[in-house]
């Protein structure tokens, strides 16, 4: 396919233009704030940790190393902060999030880990007290730890304190509503079951218990007011704060789950403050034209319209990951590619690559990974663009797929926290040979391939420390593999930090001078209260983020 030259206009911003901007800032604003952190450990680009100090301004990292030398070089106008024993890392970059979905979760009550009826009610009561302005009590529950007992309105009526309540089971196939919500929905003793759903009733009285199955859930769900744009903006800002609290300086956000119109929500939320989380947005592959048009418009400095994302397959848990050979537990099943028209899909990816935007393809099974690599190989061989070509998840490849990732444009975007849930499922569904290559992070790194880490929030915890610990220990949640699930794929903490910081910072259309602690780099920093590189690996998540800085400005101070 011949490509018109206008599709090559989106060249990454060059380092020299960034430098020019920085110099202008220093000349024009001599009194810009400078910060010096001393008595800290510094995570160096070679993966070692050094004791010393670091000074930075909104323009760059001014100096780091020996405390006295740093003080001298930094000069006056310094805010000096002593952080005895803290660890300064290049800022965490989450390479795979869904911010708006996560933002919604922040205003919902999470009852998935609740172990008793009493705890269930108490948590709702406390949540209502903590969130007086929210009109509905929404959230999720699981009965797995409740010993199979199902919640009903008797658990929630008093605790919800007069507010309507609607809580879905984690699998979204049933929900519990309280008396107020059922009143709003008009559900009573004589309400018939809707087709495809059931209103569970007390066998003695015939009164609805509050439990609604399948389509009966919509009776209440349809009555929940949708959020206004300004509420969504506020939620997104809350999500930025949450991200700063867990040490994130940037995220690679996948936007396709939201509506394209929600771009304005991002725009408004991101332009309200100059300093803060940087959001590299990826939109659906189908929206490539809209993305290219949006790139010509002025955008807030914190918003980077980065690229597109496409789906090749589903997930292992739902047997929709696309495999080369049948599933071990079901020999008739190989999963399904979720591509309507492979030819059109391939063309779409090629156009996106040629247009200079980042391409991210969701591929979990080995067949899906192989298909993504085939298209990417063509893009590289034919010189279509220069931006990163990423495989999201990269969970269950074969040996040949691991080897094929060794190219500077290719990135395996892995969410190590998912392996904590997946270990048992993978053994059962893939069998031992294929399961042994699941999440092959060490094999990839040993071959010099680029690995970047992310959380997949809201599906998993946003906290990067959870992902770091998962990559270093590989101990699953069910503790079926206490010594680590395929421990030969464990990596060192320095390698894990690199995947969540320096390398992740490069997997974007516009690589900034950021991601490493060296002079002249942009000061995106995450400061932990302790040195996680020297403590037992299963204690990593015990560390606390005490400071987050983006572009040299402290955006979170949790000391
Ligand atoms: Zn995701």
XYZ file of C-alpha atoms and ligand atoms in Angstrom:
560
model
C 0.000 0.000 0.000
C 1.478 3.363 -1.004
C 1.290 5.964 1.702
C 0.744 9.626 1.079
C 3.503 11.828 2.525
C 1.013 13.773 4.662
C 0.688 10.677 6.816
C 4.253 11.077 7.968
C 3.793 14.522 9.513
C 3.516 13.409 13.116
C 7.153 13.156 13.932
C 7.992 12.994 17.635
C 8.991 16.271 19.186
C 12.750 16.422 19.083
C 14.911 16.679 22.140
C 16.465 19.870 20.832
C 13.144 21.703 20.748
C 12.423 20.531 24.272
C 15.793 21.839 25.378
C 15.182 25.172 23.724
C 11.918 25.512 25.631
C 13.648 24.702 28.871
C 16.402 27.239 28.387
C 13.864 29.925 27.637
C 12.115 29.143 30.879
C 15.289 29.489 32.931
C 16.251 32.765 31.347
C 12.791 34.220 31.660
C 12.132 33.004 35.193
C 15.268 33.065 37.318
C 13.401 32.620 40.577
C 11.720 29.355 39.697
C 11.405 27.102 42.691
C 14.161 24.615 43.307
C 13.954 21.663 45.638
C 16.730 19.650 47.243
C 16.068 16.243 48.764
C 18.904 15.106 50.982
C 19.859 12.039 53.017
C 18.162 9.857 50.447
C 19.015 6.808 48.386
C 19.035 7.455 44.660
C 18.075 4.795 42.134
C 20.738 5.212 39.454
C 20.372 4.443 35.728
C 22.608 1.358 36.073
C 20.201 -0.125 38.645
C 22.451 0.563 41.637
C 21.401 2.598 44.651
C 23.555 5.460 45.960
C 23.293 7.538 49.088
C 23.231 11.273 48.506
C 21.030 14.182 47.488
C 19.153 15.425 44.457
C 18.269 18.982 43.449
C 15.698 19.828 40.831
C 13.696 22.673 39.366
C 10.614 22.739 37.147
C 13.058 22.687 34.255
C 15.233 19.708 35.097
C 17.269 17.662 37.533
C 20.023 20.140 38.440
C 22.410 17.860 40.272
C 22.555 14.592 42.150
C 25.099 12.673 44.159
C 27.238 13.913 47.044
C 25.230 16.211 49.301
C 27.723 19.066 49.497
C 28.475 19.066 45.793
C 24.751 19.080 45.009
C 24.141 22.008 47.367
C 26.923 23.969 45.781
C 25.760 23.324 42.248
C 22.119 24.063 42.991
C 22.813 27.535 44.367
C 20.212 29.655 46.116
C 16.396 29.687 46.143
C 16.446 26.138 47.449
C 13.768 24.396 49.414
C 15.712 21.777 51.375
C 13.930 18.642 52.536
C 15.703 15.963 54.528
C 14.200 12.516 53.975
C 16.279 10.169 56.027
C 16.475 6.737 54.396
C 13.966 7.453 51.638
C 14.438 6.077 48.118
C 14.176 8.427 45.131
C 13.111 6.700 41.927
C 12.518 8.060 38.455
C 8.747 8.650 38.395
C 6.512 5.643 38.032
C 4.807 5.425 34.642
C 1.819 3.090 34.389
C 1.821 1.756 30.832
C -1.755 0.427 30.894
C -4.657 2.023 32.766
C -8.313 2.915 32.283
C -8.488 6.117 34.309
C -12.116 7.035 33.862
C -13.308 3.538 34.775
C -10.969 3.600 37.774
C -12.223 7.039 38.732
C -15.747 5.633 38.931
C -14.522 2.849 41.164
C -13.172 5.427 43.602
C -16.719 6.561 44.381
C -18.024 3.045 44.837
C -17.972 0.855 47.878
C -15.828 -2.230 47.373
C -17.195 -5.278 49.214
C -15.340 -7.939 47.259
C -13.031 -8.880 50.132
C -15.706 -8.844 52.851
C -15.866 -11.996 54.978
C -19.078 -11.650 57.035
C -22.566 -10.160 57.017
C -21.593 -7.882 59.861
C -18.567 -6.541 57.973
C -20.728 -6.092 54.863
C -23.205 -3.852 56.706
C -20.534 -1.941 58.638
C -18.594 -1.124 55.496
C -21.677 0.302 53.818
C -22.554 2.326 56.922
C -19.039 3.823 57.065
C -18.991 4.511 53.323
C -22.282 6.441 53.482
C -20.883 8.541 56.339
C -17.697 9.238 54.340
C -19.526 10.179 51.139
C -22.381 12.463 52.168
C -22.684 14.156 48.767
C -23.139 11.016 46.681
C -26.840 10.316 46.102
C -26.622 6.551 45.495
C -24.672 3.778 47.191
C -23.078 1.823 44.350
C -20.457 -0.888 44.432
C -19.513 -4.506 44.070
C -19.588 -7.570 46.293
C -18.482 -11.160 46.199
C -19.965 -14.047 48.181
C -16.872 -16.246 47.744
C -15.460 -15.283 51.151
C -18.958 -15.125 52.658
C -19.161 -18.916 52.585
C -21.795 -18.909 49.863
C -24.320 -16.817 51.804
C -25.996 -14.225 49.570
C -26.659 -10.667 50.704
C -30.232 -9.325 50.781
C -31.936 -6.079 51.750
C -31.878 -7.033 55.450
C -28.078 -6.588 55.291
C -28.193 -3.155 53.720
C -31.443 -1.291 54.486
C -30.341 0.228 57.781
C -26.698 0.651 56.752
C -27.579 2.712 53.681
C -29.254 5.348 55.901
C -32.107 6.269 53.565
C -30.047 6.400 50.358
C -30.898 4.131 47.449
C -28.387 1.290 47.143
C -27.478 -0.997 44.257
C -24.549 -3.376 44.504
C -23.598 -5.755 41.734
C -21.951 -9.128 42.219
C -18.402 -9.020 40.813
C -19.459 -11.130 37.787
C -22.279 -8.673 36.952
C -24.909 -11.441 36.782
C -26.773 -10.495 39.968
C -27.203 -7.527 42.273
C -28.677 -6.524 45.589
C -30.914 -3.461 45.960
C -32.245 -1.910 49.151
C -35.846 -0.952 49.922
C -35.373 2.656 48.742
C -33.899 1.592 45.376
C -36.719 -0.904 44.824
C -39.243 1.797 45.659
C -37.665 4.101 43.040
C -37.725 1.243 40.521
C -41.326 0.376 41.389
C -40.471 -3.183 42.439
C -43.028 -4.665 44.825
C -44.633 -7.925 45.791
C -46.749 -7.986 42.644
C -44.084 -6.944 40.129
C -43.702 -9.735 37.569
C -40.248 -11.075 36.704
C -38.966 -9.439 33.528
C -38.092 -11.803 30.702
C -34.569 -13.133 31.142
C -34.456 -12.091 34.780
C -35.764 -12.902 38.241
C -36.759 -10.894 41.288
C -35.838 -13.193 44.178
C -38.685 -13.378 46.735
C -39.095 -14.522 50.311
C -40.746 -17.991 50.074
C -43.036 -17.224 53.041
C -44.189 -13.672 52.355
C -43.546 -13.340 48.593
C -41.805 -9.978 49.243
C -38.724 -9.212 47.109
C -35.537 -9.908 49.085
C -33.554 -7.276 47.202
C -31.632 -9.840 45.187
C -32.082 -9.340 41.445
C -30.871 -11.825 38.862
C -29.752 -11.134 35.285
C -32.186 -8.852 33.404
C -34.090 -7.980 36.602
C -31.061 -5.874 37.529
C -31.952 -3.342 34.830
C -35.173 -2.462 36.661
C -33.005 -0.601 39.187
C -29.885 0.044 37.091
C -31.927 2.078 34.586
C -33.038 4.435 37.381
C -29.521 5.363 38.494
C -28.871 8.897 37.250
C -25.938 9.095 34.861
C -23.105 11.394 35.813
C -22.909 14.898 34.443
C -19.809 16.034 32.594
C -18.710 18.218 35.481
C -19.040 15.278 37.874
C -16.887 13.194 35.537
C -14.272 15.957 35.423
C -14.189 15.970 39.211
C -13.890 12.182 39.312
C -11.025 12.247 36.872
C -9.238 14.832 38.997
C -9.750 12.571 42.018
C -8.160 9.788 39.986
C -5.128 12.016 39.260
C -4.740 12.584 43.007
C -5.075 8.868 43.666
C -2.398 8.224 41.032
C -0.038 10.734 42.694
C -0.612 9.080 46.071
C 0.652 5.765 44.661
C 3.641 7.535 43.104
C 2.559 7.791 39.470
C 3.840 10.647 37.359
C 2.338 9.513 34.036
C -0.095 6.934 32.725
C -0.727 5.387 29.344
C -4.470 5.433 29.374
C -6.746 3.418 27.170
C -9.629 5.569 26.203
C -11.651 3.298 23.933
C -13.921 2.066 26.719
C -15.155 5.591 27.161
C -17.048 7.451 24.499
C -15.049 9.650 22.136
C -17.059 12.597 23.503
C -15.377 11.960 26.863
C -12.218 13.443 25.366
C -13.592 16.793 26.511
C -13.752 15.449 30.069
C -10.048 14.632 29.881
C -9.282 17.962 28.283
C -11.111 19.953 30.970
C -9.697 17.905 33.842
C -6.138 18.161 32.515
C -6.108 21.842 31.640
C -7.386 22.956 35.048
C -3.900 22.689 36.550
C -0.576 23.029 34.840
C 1.266 20.539 37.064
C 0.196 16.991 37.599
C -0.215 13.542 36.124
C 0.611 13.276 32.430
C -1.893 11.272 30.474
C -0.842 9.539 27.260
C -4.147 8.677 25.681
C -4.802 5.800 23.298
C -8.070 5.598 21.423
C -9.782 2.826 19.506
C -8.096 1.862 16.246
C -11.402 2.741 14.569
C -10.977 6.349 15.731
C -7.632 6.884 13.973
C -9.017 9.666 11.765
C -10.487 11.494 14.757
C -7.191 11.097 16.585
C -5.235 12.590 13.680
C -7.681 15.513 13.545
C -7.429 16.048 17.318
C -3.640 16.219 17.033
C -3.959 19.385 14.984
C -5.941 21.123 17.753
C -4.390 22.802 20.785
C -4.308 20.401 23.734
C -3.464 20.840 27.428
C 0.240 20.224 28.057
C -0.525 17.237 30.264
C -2.575 15.492 27.601
C -0.667 13.519 24.997
C -2.799 12.009 22.253
C -0.510 9.036 21.891
C -1.956 6.393 19.684
C -4.489 3.698 18.983
C -5.431 0.397 20.530
C -6.915 -2.651 18.859
C -8.095 -6.009 20.161
C -7.011 -9.330 18.729
C -8.426 -11.731 21.309
C -10.131 -12.004 24.712
C -8.918 -13.436 28.022
C -7.748 -16.794 29.316
C -10.332 -16.819 32.133
C -13.211 -16.598 29.690
C -11.549 -19.084 27.248
C -11.470 -16.361 24.592
C -7.674 -15.989 24.452
C -6.751 -17.149 20.920
C -4.398 -20.144 21.030
C -2.408 -21.998 18.380
C -3.358 -25.349 19.914
C -6.565 -26.287 21.786
C -7.122 -25.491 25.452
C -5.910 -28.215 27.816
C -9.241 -28.399 29.676
C -11.359 -28.324 26.510
C -9.780 -29.858 23.392
C -12.514 -28.471 21.139
C -11.699 -24.870 22.013
C -8.903 -22.629 20.707
C -10.383 -19.304 21.740
C -11.559 -16.651 19.332
C -9.892 -13.803 17.523
C -12.178 -10.818 18.021
C -11.359 -9.249 14.683
C -14.244 -8.891 12.252
C -12.120 -8.542 9.150
C -8.424 -9.477 9.437
C -7.516 -7.695 6.191
C -9.153 -4.452 7.250
C -7.601 -4.755 10.717
C -4.144 -5.200 9.240
C -4.629 -2.163 6.994
C -5.811 -0.107 9.991
C -2.680 -0.977 11.967
C -0.452 -0.154 8.995
C -2.104 3.240 8.510
C -1.744 4.040 12.194
C 1.923 3.009 12.195
C 2.572 5.067 9.063
C 0.832 8.086 10.616
C 3.442 8.058 13.380
C 1.180 7.217 16.316
C 1.793 4.492 18.879
C 0.007 1.233 18.144
C -1.087 -1.032 20.998
C -2.629 -4.419 20.281
C -4.316 -6.507 22.952
C -2.978 -10.054 22.541
C -3.082 -12.687 25.301
C -2.979 -16.106 23.591
C 0.004 -17.272 21.505
C -1.964 -17.154 18.228
C -3.036 -13.568 18.922
C 0.531 -12.566 19.826
C 1.818 -14.198 16.625
C -0.758 -12.323 14.536
C 0.217 -8.970 16.099
C 3.889 -9.697 15.476
C 3.231 -10.575 11.850
C 1.622 -7.168 11.208
C 4.291 -5.332 13.186
C 7.036 -7.119 11.237
C 5.542 -5.788 8.010
C 5.359 -2.246 9.460
C 9.013 -2.394 10.463
C 10.245 -3.955 7.230
C 8.379 -1.409 5.144
C 9.517 1.498 7.324
C 5.992 2.597 8.309
C 6.547 5.288 10.961
C 8.895 5.232 13.917
C 6.617 5.167 16.970
C 6.415 2.206 19.365
C 4.519 -0.939 18.388
C 3.225 -2.530 21.553
C 1.628 -5.812 22.494
C -0.643 -5.328 25.492
C -0.636 -8.177 28.059
C 1.689 -10.570 26.143
C 0.628 -13.253 28.603
C 0.948 -16.669 26.974
C 3.446 -16.629 24.099
C 5.517 -19.493 22.738
C 9.334 -19.439 22.580
C 9.339 -18.084 19.019
C 7.142 -15.147 20.065
C 9.487 -14.216 22.878
C 12.456 -14.226 20.515
C 10.528 -12.148 17.960
C 10.141 -9.239 20.408
C 13.781 -8.251 20.108
C 13.446 -5.024 18.124
C 13.745 -1.463 19.488
C 10.245 -0.523 18.266
C 8.537 -3.504 19.916
C 7.340 -3.418 23.508
C 5.769 -6.169 25.614
C 3.338 -4.281 27.861
C 2.805 -6.619 30.818
C 0.688 -6.212 33.957
C 2.503 -8.370 36.506
C -0.319 -8.105 39.081
C -2.530 -10.180 36.759
C -0.296 -13.207 37.236
C -1.312 -13.233 40.899
C -4.847 -14.176 39.801
C -3.981 -16.139 36.671
C -1.562 -18.758 37.969
C -4.096 -21.515 38.728
C -6.253 -20.768 35.695
C -3.253 -20.880 33.366
C -2.029 -24.242 34.657
C -5.464 -25.775 34.159
C -6.283 -24.216 30.787
C -2.886 -24.304 29.103
C -1.288 -27.402 30.618
C 2.243 -27.442 32.056
C 4.264 -26.824 28.872
C 2.494 -23.651 27.825
C 1.853 -22.462 31.378
C 5.618 -22.485 31.955
C 6.000 -19.632 29.444
C 3.231 -17.473 30.940
C 4.267 -13.906 31.749
C 7.821 -14.725 30.573
C 9.291 -11.466 31.836
C 12.762 -12.814 32.556
C 13.015 -14.588 29.181
C 12.106 -11.340 27.423
C 14.640 -9.276 29.360
C 17.373 -11.895 28.920
C 16.911 -11.573 25.166
C 17.198 -7.791 25.350
C 13.487 -7.195 24.606
C 11.699 -4.124 25.936
C 9.264 -4.828 28.754
C 7.016 -2.165 30.238
C 4.780 -2.548 33.258
C 1.301 -1.305 34.025
C -1.613 -2.092 36.295
C -4.708 -2.422 34.099
C -6.556 -0.396 36.750
C -9.576 -0.584 37.296
C -9.267 -4.337 36.715
C -6.317 -4.545 39.132
C -4.793 -2.304 41.804
C -3.279 0.941 40.499
C -0.420 0.802 43.026
C 2.854 0.080 41.134
C 4.342 -1.562 44.243
C 1.834 -4.412 43.809
C 3.106 -5.000 40.269
C 6.755 -4.744 41.333
C 6.290 -7.321 44.077
C 4.390 -9.611 41.693
C 7.201 -9.503 39.123
C 9.881 -10.134 41.742
C 8.133 -12.899 43.744
C 5.440 -14.373 41.434
C 3.592 -15.624 44.531
C -0.064 -15.949 43.516
C -2.997 -14.710 45.618
C -4.272 -18.205 46.376
C -0.722 -19.116 47.470
C -0.829 -22.270 45.386
C 2.779 -21.589 44.420
C 4.381 -20.283 47.639
C 7.892 -20.415 46.133
C 6.705 -18.439 43.129
C 4.765 -19.525 40.050
C 7.473 -20.587 37.575
C 10.085 -18.882 39.724
C 12.616 -19.061 36.877
C 10.717 -16.096 35.387
C 11.202 -13.906 38.485
C 13.243 -10.784 37.889
C 15.338 -8.558 40.131
C 13.838 -5.485 41.746
C 16.055 -3.122 39.726
C 14.794 -4.652 36.475
C 11.201 -4.397 37.712
C 11.652 -0.723 38.637
C 13.117 -0.061 35.215
C 10.042 -1.549 33.503
C 7.764 0.666 35.616
C 9.863 3.830 35.102
C 12.590 4.347 32.484
C 11.467 1.895 29.822
C 7.780 2.701 30.274
C 8.644 6.381 29.772
C 9.999 5.577 26.309
C 6.997 3.614 25.010
C 5.262 6.705 23.711
C 5.016 8.723 20.508
C 6.745 11.660 22.182
C 9.689 10.478 24.266
C 10.542 13.217 26.745
C 13.863 13.659 28.453
C 12.529 11.818 31.466
C 12.652 8.426 33.108
C 16.164 8.415 34.564
C 17.874 10.115 37.467
C 20.527 12.049 35.576
C 21.329 15.738 35.302
C 19.327 17.573 32.674
C 16.445 15.100 32.747
C 12.984 16.296 33.554
C 12.372 15.878 37.307
C 9.618 13.280 37.426
C 10.243 11.575 40.730
C 8.672 9.053 43.050
C 9.965 8.983 46.620
C 9.379 5.931 48.832
C 9.806 5.894 52.606
C 12.308 3.022 52.414
C 14.781 1.396 50.070
C 12.838 -1.443 48.452
C 15.939 -2.641 46.611
C 17.480 -4.035 49.781
C 14.538 -5.412 51.720
C 12.834 -8.818 51.454
C 10.872 -9.021 48.201
C 7.608 -9.916 49.928
C 7.776 -6.614 51.841
C 7.809 -4.330 48.798
C 4.121 -3.445 49.083
C 4.701 -2.335 52.683
C 6.608 0.716 51.442
C 4.790 4.046 51.315
C 5.000 6.784 48.724
C 5.973 9.959 50.543
C 6.411 12.321 47.617
C 5.611 12.538 43.918
C 6.969 15.235 41.622
C 6.037 15.848 38.008
C 8.052 18.281 35.943
C 9.945 19.344 39.057
C 6.805 20.301 40.963
C 5.777 18.365 44.034
C 2.240 17.163 43.301
C 1.924 14.889 46.334
C 3.551 15.280 49.729
C 2.581 12.491 52.080
C 5.259 12.977 54.717
Zn -6.892 -2.988 30.047
